[in-house]
mmCIF file of the C-alpha atoms, coordinates in Angstrom:
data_MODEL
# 
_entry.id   MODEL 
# 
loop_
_atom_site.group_PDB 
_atom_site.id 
_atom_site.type_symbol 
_atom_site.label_atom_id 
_atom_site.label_alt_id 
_atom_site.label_comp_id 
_atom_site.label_asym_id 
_atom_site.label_entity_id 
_atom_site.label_seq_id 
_atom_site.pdbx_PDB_ins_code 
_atom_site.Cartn_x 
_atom_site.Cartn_y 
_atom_site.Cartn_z 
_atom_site.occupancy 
_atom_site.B_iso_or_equiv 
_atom_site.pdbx_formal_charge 
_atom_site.auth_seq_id 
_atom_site.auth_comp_id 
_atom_site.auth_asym_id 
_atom_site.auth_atom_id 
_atom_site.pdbx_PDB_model_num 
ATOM 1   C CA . UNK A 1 1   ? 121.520 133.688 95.858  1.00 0.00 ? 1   UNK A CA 1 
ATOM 2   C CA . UNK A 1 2   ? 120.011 130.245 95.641  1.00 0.00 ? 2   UNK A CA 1 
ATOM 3   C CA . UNK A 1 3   ? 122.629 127.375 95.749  1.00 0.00 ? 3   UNK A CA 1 
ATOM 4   C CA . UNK A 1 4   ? 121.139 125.083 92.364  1.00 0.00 ? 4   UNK A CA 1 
ATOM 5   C CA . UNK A 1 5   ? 122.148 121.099 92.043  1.00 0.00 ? 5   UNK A CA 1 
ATOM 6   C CA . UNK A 1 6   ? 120.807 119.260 89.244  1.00 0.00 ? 6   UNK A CA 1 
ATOM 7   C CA . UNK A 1 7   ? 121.364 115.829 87.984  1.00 0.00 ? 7   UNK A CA 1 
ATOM 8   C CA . UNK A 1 8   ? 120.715 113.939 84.982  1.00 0.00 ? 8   UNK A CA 1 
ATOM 9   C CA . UNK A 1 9   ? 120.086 110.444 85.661  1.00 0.00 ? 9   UNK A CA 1 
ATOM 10  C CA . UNK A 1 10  ? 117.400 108.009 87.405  1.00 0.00 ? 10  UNK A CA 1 
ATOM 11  C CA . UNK A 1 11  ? 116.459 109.724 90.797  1.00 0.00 ? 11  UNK A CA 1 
ATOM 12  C CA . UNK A 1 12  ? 116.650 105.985 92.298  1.00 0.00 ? 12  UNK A CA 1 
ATOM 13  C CA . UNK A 1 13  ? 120.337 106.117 91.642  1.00 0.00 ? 13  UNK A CA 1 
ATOM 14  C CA . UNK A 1 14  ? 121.297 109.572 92.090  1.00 0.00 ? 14  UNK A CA 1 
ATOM 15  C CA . UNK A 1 15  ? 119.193 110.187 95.816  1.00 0.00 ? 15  UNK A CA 1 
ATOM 16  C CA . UNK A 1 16  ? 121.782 107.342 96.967  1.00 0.00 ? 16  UNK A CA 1 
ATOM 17  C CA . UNK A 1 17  ? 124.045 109.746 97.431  1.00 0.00 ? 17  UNK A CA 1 
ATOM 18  C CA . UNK A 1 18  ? 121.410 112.585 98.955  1.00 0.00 ? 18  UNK A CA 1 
ATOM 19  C CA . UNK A 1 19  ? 121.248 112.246 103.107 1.00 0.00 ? 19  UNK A CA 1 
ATOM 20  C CA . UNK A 1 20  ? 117.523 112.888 104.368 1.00 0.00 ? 20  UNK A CA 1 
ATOM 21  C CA . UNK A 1 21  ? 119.376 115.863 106.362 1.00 0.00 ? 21  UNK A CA 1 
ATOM 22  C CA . UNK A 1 22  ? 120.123 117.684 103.678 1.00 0.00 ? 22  UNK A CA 1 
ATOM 23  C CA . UNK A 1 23  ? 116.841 118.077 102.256 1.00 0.00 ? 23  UNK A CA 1 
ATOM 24  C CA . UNK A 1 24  ? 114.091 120.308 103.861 1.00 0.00 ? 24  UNK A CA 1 
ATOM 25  C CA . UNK A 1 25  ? 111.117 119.278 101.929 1.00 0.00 ? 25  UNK A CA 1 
ATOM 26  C CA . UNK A 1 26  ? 110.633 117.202 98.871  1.00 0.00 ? 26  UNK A CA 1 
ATOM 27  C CA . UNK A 1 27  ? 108.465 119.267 96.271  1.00 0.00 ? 27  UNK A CA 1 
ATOM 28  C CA . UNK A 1 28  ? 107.361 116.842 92.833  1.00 0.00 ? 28  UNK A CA 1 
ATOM 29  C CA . UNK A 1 29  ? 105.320 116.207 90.147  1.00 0.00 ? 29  UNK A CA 1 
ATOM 30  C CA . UNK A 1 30  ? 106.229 111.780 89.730  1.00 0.00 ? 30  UNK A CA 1 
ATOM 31  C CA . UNK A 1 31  ? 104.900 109.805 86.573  1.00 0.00 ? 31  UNK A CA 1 
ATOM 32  C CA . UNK A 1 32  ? 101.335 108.898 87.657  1.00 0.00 ? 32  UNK A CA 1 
ATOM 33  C CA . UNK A 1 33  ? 99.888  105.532 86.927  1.00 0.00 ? 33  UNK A CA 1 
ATOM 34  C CA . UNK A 1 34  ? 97.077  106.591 84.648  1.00 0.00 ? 34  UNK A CA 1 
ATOM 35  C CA . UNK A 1 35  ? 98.633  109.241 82.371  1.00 0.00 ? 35  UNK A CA 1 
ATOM 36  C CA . UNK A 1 36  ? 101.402 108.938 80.206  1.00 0.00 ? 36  UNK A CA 1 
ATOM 37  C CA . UNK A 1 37  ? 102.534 105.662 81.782  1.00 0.00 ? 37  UNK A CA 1 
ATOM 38  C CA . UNK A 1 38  ? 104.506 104.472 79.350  1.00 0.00 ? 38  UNK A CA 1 
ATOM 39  C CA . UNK A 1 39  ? 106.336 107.327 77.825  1.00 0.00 ? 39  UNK A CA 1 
ATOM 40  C CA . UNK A 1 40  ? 107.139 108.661 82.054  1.00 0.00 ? 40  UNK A CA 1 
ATOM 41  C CA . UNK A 1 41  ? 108.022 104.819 82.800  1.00 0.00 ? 41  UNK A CA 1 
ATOM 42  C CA . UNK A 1 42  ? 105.698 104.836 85.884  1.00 0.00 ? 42  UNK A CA 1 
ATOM 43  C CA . UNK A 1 43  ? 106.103 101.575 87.807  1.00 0.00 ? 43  UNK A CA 1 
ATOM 44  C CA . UNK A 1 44  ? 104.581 100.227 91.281  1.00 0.00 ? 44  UNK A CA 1 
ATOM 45  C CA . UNK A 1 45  ? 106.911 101.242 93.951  1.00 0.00 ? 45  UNK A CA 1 
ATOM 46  C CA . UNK A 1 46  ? 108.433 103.785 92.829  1.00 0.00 ? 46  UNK A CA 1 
ATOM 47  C CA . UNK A 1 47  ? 107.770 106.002 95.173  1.00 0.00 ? 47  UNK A CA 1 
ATOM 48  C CA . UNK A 1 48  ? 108.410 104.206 97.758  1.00 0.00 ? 48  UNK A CA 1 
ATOM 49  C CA . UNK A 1 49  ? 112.479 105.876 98.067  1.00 0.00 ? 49  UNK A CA 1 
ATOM 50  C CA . UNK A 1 50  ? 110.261 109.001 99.599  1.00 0.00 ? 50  UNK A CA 1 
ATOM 51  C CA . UNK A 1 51  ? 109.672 107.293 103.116 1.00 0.00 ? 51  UNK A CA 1 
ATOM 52  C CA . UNK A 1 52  ? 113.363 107.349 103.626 1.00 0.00 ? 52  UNK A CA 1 
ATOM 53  C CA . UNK A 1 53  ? 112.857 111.487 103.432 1.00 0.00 ? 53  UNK A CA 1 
ATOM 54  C CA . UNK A 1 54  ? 111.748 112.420 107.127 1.00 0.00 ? 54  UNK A CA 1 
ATOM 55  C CA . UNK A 1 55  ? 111.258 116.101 106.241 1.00 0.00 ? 55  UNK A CA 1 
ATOM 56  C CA . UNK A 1 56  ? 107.732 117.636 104.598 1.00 0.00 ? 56  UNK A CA 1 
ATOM 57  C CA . UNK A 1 57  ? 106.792 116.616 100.771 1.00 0.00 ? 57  UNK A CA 1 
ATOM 58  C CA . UNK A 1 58  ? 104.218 118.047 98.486  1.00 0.00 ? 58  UNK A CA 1 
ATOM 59  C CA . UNK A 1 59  ? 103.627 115.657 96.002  1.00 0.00 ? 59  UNK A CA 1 
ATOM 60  C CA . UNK A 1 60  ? 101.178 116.418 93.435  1.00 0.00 ? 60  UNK A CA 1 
ATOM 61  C CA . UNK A 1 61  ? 98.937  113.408 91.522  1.00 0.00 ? 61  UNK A CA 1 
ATOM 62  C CA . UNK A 1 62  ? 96.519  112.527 89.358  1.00 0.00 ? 62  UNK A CA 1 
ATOM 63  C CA . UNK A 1 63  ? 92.916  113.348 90.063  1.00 0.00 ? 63  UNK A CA 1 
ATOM 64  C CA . UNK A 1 64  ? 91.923  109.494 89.506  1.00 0.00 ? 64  UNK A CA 1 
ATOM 65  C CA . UNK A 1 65  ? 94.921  106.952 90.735  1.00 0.00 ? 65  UNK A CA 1 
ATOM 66  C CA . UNK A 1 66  ? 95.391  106.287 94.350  1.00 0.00 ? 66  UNK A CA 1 
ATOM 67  C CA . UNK A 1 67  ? 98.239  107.503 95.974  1.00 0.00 ? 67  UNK A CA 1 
ATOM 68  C CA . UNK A 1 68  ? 100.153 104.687 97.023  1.00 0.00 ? 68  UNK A CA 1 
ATOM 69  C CA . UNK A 1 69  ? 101.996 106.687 99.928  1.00 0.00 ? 69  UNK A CA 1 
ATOM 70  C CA . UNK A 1 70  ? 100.766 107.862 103.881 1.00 0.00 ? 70  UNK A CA 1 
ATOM 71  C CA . UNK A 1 71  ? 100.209 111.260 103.799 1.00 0.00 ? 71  UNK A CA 1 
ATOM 72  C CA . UNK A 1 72  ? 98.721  114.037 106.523 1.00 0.00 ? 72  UNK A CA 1 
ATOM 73  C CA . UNK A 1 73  ? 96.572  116.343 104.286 1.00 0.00 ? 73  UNK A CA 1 
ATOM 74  C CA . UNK A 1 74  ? 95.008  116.717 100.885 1.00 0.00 ? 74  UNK A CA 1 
ATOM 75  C CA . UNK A 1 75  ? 95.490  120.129 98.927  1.00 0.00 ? 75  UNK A CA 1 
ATOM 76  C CA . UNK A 1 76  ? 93.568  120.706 95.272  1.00 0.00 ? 76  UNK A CA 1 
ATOM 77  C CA . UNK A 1 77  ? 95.074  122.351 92.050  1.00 0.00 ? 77  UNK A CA 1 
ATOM 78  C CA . UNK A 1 78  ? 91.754  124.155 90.581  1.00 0.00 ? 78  UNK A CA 1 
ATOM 79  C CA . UNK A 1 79  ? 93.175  124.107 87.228  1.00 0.00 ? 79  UNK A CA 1 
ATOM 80  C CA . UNK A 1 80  ? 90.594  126.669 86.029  1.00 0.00 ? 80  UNK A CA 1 
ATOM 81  C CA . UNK A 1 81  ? 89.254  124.754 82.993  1.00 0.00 ? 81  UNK A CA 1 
ATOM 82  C CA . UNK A 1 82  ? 86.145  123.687 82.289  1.00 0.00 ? 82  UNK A CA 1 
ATOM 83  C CA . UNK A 1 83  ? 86.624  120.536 80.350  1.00 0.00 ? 83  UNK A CA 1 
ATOM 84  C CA . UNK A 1 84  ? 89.242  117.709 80.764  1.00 0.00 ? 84  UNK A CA 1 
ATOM 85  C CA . UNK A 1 85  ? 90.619  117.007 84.434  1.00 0.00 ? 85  UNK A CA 1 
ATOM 86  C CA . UNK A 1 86  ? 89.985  120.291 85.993  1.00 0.00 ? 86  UNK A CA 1 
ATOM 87  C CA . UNK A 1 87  ? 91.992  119.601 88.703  1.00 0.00 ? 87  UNK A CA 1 
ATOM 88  C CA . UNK A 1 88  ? 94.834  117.975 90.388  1.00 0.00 ? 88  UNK A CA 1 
ATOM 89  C CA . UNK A 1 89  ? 95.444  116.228 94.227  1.00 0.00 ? 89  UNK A CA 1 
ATOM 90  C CA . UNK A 1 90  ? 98.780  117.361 95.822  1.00 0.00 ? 90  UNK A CA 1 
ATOM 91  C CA . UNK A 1 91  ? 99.393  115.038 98.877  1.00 0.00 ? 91  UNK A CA 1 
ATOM 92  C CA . UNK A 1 92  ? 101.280 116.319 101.761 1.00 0.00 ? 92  UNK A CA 1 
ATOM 93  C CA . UNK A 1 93  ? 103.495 114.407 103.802 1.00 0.00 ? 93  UNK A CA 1 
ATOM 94  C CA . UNK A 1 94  ? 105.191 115.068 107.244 1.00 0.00 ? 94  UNK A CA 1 
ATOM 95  C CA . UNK A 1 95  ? 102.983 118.145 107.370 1.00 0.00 ? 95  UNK A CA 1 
ATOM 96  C CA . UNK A 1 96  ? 100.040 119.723 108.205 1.00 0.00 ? 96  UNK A CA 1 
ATOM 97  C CA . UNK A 1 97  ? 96.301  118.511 108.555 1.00 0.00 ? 97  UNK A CA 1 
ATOM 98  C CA . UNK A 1 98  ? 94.589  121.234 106.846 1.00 0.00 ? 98  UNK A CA 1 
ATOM 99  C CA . UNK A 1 99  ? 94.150  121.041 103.151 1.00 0.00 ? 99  UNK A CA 1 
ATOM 100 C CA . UNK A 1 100 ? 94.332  124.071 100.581 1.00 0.00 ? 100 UNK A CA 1 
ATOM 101 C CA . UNK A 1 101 ? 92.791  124.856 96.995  1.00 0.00 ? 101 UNK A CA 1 
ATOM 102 C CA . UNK A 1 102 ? 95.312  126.112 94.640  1.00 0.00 ? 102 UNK A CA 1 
ATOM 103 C CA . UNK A 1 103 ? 93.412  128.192 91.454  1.00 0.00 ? 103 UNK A CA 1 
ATOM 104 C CA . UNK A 1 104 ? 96.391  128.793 89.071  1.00 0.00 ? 104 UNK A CA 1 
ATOM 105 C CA . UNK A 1 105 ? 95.274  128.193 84.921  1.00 0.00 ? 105 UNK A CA 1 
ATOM 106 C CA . UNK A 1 106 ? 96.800  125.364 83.674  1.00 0.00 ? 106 UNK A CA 1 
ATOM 107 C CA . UNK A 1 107 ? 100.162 125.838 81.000  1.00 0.00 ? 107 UNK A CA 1 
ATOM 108 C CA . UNK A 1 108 ? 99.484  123.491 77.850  1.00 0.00 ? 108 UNK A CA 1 
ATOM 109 C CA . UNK A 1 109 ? 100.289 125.843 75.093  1.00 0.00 ? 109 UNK A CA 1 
ATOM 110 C CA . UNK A 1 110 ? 102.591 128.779 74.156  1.00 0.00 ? 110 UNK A CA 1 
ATOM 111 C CA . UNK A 1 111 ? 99.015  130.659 74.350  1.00 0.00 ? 111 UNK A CA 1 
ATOM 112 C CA . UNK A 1 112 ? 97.764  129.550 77.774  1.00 0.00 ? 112 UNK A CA 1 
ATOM 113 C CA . UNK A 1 113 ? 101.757 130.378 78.834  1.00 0.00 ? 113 UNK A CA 1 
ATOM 114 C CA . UNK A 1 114 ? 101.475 133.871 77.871  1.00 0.00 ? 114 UNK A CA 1 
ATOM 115 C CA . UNK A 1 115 ? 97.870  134.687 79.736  1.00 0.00 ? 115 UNK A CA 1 
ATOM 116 C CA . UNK A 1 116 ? 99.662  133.158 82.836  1.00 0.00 ? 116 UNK A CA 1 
ATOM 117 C CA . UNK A 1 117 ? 102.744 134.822 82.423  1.00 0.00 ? 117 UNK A CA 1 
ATOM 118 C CA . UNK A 1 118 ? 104.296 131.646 82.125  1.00 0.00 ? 118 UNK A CA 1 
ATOM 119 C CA . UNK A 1 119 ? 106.484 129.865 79.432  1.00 0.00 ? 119 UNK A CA 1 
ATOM 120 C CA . UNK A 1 120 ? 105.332 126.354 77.590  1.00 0.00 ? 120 UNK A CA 1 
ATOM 121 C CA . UNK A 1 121 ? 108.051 124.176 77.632  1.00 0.00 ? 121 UNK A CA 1 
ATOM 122 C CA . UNK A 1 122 ? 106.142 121.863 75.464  1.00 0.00 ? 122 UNK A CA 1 
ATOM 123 C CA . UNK A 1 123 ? 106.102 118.881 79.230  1.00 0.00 ? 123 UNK A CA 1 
ATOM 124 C CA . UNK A 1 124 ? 103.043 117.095 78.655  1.00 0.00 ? 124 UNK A CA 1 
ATOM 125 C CA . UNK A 1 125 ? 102.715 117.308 82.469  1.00 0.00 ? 125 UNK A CA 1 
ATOM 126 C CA . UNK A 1 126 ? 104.014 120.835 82.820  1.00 0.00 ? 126 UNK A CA 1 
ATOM 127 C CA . UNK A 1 127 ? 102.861 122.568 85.965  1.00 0.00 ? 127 UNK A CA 1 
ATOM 128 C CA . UNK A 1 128 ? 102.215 126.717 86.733  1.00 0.00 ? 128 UNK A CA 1 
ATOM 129 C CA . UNK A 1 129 ? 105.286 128.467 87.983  1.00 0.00 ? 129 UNK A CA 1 
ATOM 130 C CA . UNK A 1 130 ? 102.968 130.843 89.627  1.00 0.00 ? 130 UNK A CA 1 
ATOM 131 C CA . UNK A 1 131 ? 100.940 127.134 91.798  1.00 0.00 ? 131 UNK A CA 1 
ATOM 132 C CA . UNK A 1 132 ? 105.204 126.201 92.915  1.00 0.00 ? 132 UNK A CA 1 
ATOM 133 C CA . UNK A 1 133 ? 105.989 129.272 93.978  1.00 0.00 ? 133 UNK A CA 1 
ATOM 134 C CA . UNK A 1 134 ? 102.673 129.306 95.988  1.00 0.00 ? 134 UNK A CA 1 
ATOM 135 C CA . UNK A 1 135 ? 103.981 125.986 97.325  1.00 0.00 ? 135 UNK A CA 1 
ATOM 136 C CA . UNK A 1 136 ? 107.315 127.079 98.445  1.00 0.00 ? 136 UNK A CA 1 
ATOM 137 C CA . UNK A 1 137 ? 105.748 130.211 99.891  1.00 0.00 ? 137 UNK A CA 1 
ATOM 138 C CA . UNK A 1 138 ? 103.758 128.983 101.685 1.00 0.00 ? 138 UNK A CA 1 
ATOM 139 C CA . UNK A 1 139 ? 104.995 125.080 102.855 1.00 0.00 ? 139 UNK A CA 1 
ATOM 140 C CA . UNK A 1 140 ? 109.304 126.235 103.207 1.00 0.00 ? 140 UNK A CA 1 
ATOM 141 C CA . UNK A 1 141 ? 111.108 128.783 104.224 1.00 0.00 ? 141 UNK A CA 1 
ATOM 142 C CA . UNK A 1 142 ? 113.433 130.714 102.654 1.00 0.00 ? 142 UNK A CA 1 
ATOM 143 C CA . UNK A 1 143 ? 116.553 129.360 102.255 1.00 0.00 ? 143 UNK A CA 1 
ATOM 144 C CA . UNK A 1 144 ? 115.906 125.422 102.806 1.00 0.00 ? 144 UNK A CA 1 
ATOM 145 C CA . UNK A 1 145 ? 116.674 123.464 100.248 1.00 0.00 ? 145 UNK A CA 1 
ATOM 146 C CA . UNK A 1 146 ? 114.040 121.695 98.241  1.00 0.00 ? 146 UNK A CA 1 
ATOM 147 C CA . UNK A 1 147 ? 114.304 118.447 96.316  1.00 0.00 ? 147 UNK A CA 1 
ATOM 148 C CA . UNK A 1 148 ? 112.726 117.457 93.348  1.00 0.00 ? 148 UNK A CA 1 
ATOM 149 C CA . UNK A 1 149 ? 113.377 114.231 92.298  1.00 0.00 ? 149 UNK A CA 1 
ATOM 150 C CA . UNK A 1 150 ? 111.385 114.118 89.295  1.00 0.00 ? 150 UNK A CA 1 
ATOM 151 C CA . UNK A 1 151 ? 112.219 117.952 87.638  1.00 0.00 ? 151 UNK A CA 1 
ATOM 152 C CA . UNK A 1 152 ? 110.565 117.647 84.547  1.00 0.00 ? 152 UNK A CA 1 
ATOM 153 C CA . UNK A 1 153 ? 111.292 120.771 82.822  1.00 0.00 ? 153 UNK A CA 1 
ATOM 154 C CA . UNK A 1 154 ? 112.220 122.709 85.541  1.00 0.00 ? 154 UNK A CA 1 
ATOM 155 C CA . UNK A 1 155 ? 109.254 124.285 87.243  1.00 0.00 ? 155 UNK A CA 1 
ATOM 156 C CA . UNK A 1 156 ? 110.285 123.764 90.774  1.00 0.00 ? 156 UNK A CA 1 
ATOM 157 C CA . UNK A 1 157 ? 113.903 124.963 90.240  1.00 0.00 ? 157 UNK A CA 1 
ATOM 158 C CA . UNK A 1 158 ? 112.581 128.305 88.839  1.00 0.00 ? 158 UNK A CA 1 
ATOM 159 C CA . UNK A 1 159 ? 109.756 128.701 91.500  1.00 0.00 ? 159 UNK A CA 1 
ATOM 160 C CA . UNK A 1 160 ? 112.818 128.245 94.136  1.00 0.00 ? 160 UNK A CA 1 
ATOM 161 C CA . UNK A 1 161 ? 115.240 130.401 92.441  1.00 0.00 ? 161 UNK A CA 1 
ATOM 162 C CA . UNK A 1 162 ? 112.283 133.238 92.483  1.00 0.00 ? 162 UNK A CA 1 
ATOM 163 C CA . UNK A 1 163 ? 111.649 132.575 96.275  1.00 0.00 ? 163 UNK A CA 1 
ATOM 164 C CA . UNK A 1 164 ? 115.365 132.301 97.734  1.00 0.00 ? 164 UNK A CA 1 
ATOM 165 C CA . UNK A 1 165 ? 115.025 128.258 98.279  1.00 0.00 ? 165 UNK A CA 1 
ATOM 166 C CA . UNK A 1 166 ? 117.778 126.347 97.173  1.00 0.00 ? 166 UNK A CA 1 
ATOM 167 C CA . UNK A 1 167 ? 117.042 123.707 94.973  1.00 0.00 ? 167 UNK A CA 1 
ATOM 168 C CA . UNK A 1 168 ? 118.387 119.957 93.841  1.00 0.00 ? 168 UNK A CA 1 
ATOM 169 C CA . UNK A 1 169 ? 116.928 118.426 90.769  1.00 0.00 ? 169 UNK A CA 1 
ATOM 170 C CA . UNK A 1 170 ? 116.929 115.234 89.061  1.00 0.00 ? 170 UNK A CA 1 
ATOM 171 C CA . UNK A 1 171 ? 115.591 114.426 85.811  1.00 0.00 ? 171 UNK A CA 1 
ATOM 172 C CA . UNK A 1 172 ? 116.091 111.128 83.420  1.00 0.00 ? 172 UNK A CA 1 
ATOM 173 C CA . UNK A 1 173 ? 114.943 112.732 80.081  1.00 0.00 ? 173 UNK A CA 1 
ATOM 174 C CA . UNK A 1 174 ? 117.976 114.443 78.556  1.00 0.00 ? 174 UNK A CA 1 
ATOM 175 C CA . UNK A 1 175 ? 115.691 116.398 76.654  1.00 0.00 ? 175 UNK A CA 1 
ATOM 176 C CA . UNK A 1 176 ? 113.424 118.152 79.503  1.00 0.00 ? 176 UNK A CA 1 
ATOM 177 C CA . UNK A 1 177 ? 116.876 118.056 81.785  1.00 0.00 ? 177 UNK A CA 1 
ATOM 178 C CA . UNK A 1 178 ? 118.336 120.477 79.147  1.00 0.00 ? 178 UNK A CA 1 
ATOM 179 C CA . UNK A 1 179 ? 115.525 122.526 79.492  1.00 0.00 ? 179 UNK A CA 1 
ATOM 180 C CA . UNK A 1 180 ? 115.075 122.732 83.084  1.00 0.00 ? 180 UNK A CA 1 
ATOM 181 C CA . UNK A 1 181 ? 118.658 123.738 83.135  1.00 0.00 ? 181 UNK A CA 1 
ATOM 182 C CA . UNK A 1 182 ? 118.332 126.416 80.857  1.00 0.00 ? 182 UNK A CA 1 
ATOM 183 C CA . UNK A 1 183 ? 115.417 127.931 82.412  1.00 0.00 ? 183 UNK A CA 1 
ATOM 184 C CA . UNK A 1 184 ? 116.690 127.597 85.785  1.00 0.00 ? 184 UNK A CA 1 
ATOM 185 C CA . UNK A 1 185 ? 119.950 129.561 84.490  1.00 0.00 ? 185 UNK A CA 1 
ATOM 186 C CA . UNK A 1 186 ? 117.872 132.108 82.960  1.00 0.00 ? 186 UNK A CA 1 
ATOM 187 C CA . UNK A 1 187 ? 116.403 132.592 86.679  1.00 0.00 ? 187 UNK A CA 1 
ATOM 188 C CA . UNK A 1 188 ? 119.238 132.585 88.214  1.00 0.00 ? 188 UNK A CA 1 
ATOM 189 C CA . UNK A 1 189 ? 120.394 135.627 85.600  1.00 0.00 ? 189 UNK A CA 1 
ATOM 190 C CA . UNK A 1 190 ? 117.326 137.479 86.182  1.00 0.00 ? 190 UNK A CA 1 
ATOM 191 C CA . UNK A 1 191 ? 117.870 137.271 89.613  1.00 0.00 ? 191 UNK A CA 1 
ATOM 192 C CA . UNK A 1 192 ? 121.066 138.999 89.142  1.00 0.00 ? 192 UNK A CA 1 
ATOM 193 C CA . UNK A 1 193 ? 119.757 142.197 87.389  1.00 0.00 ? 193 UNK A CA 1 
ATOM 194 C CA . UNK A 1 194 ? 119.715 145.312 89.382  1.00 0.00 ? 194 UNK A CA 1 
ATOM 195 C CA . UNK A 1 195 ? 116.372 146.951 90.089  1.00 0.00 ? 195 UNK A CA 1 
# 
């Protein structure tokens, strides 16, 4: 069973108390600088609290803003669509050279949810359970622990749950933190269920 850790408060704060040890690899989806800026409080810099993190990171951004972080390889989220940004960067850190494309559909209504097999928790920057469980697959082993410093509603704590990774989560929002918690719980319980 997965050991879960989530926080509600400002990641800056909270990964104070979070040695780089403890973490195996940093898996997020941060505030970008040219979407939603305002209502995800993006700022310069803040990223920066990631160099103190030794261990590998996947960090996926926006198609358009330049990272503002070194990183070793360059892996693309093929979103699937035909119109809008049809896909994502996720910059890897601490890690390999070689880059991979990710083709999961993206989740931006209850109707795009269901064809995935996916819920819509309504995160204007909600990401594919079935493109973080590819991550963890494929970048961790199981049972590291993965941090996510920016949880959102939750994706990453459910893709872990599913794949025997522990997991530590921060979010700010009360809102989404509420409902990463509950759908982390409810993966925890399904988890549970006999076969």
């Amino acid at each position: 069973m997965s050991e879960v850790k989530l926080y509600l408060g400002d990641c800056l704060e909270v990964m104070k108390s979070i040695p780089d040890k403890s973490v195996d690899a940093v898996i997020t989806d941060p505030p970008y600088p040219d979407y939603y800026t305002e209502e995800y409080k993006y700022f310069d810099g803040m990223l920066n609290f990631l160099d103190k993190y030794s261990c590998r990171q996947m960090i996926c951004w926006s198609n358009k803003g330049e990272f503002p972080l070194s990183y070793t390889a360059i892996h693309i989220w093929d979103k699937r669509i035909g119109g809008g940004a049809q896909y994502e960067r996720i910059f890897e850190r601490n890690g390999q050279k070689l880059y991979s494309v990710f083709r999961n559909y993206v989740v931006n209504s209850t109707v795009a949810a269901q064809y995935t097999g996916d819920i819509y928790t309504g995160h204007l920057s909600q990401k594919p359970i079935r493109l973080l469980t590819n991550i963890c697959q494929n970048y961790t082993n199981e049972g590291d622990t993965i941090l996510d410093p920016f949880m959102g509603s939750g994706t990453t704590g459910v893709a872990c749950v599913q794949t025997g990774r522990n997991f530590i989560g921060i979010e700010i929002d009360p809102k989404y933190f509420a409902i990463a918690e509950k759908r982390i719980k409810d993966a925890q319980q399904q988890m549970r269920l006999p076969i």
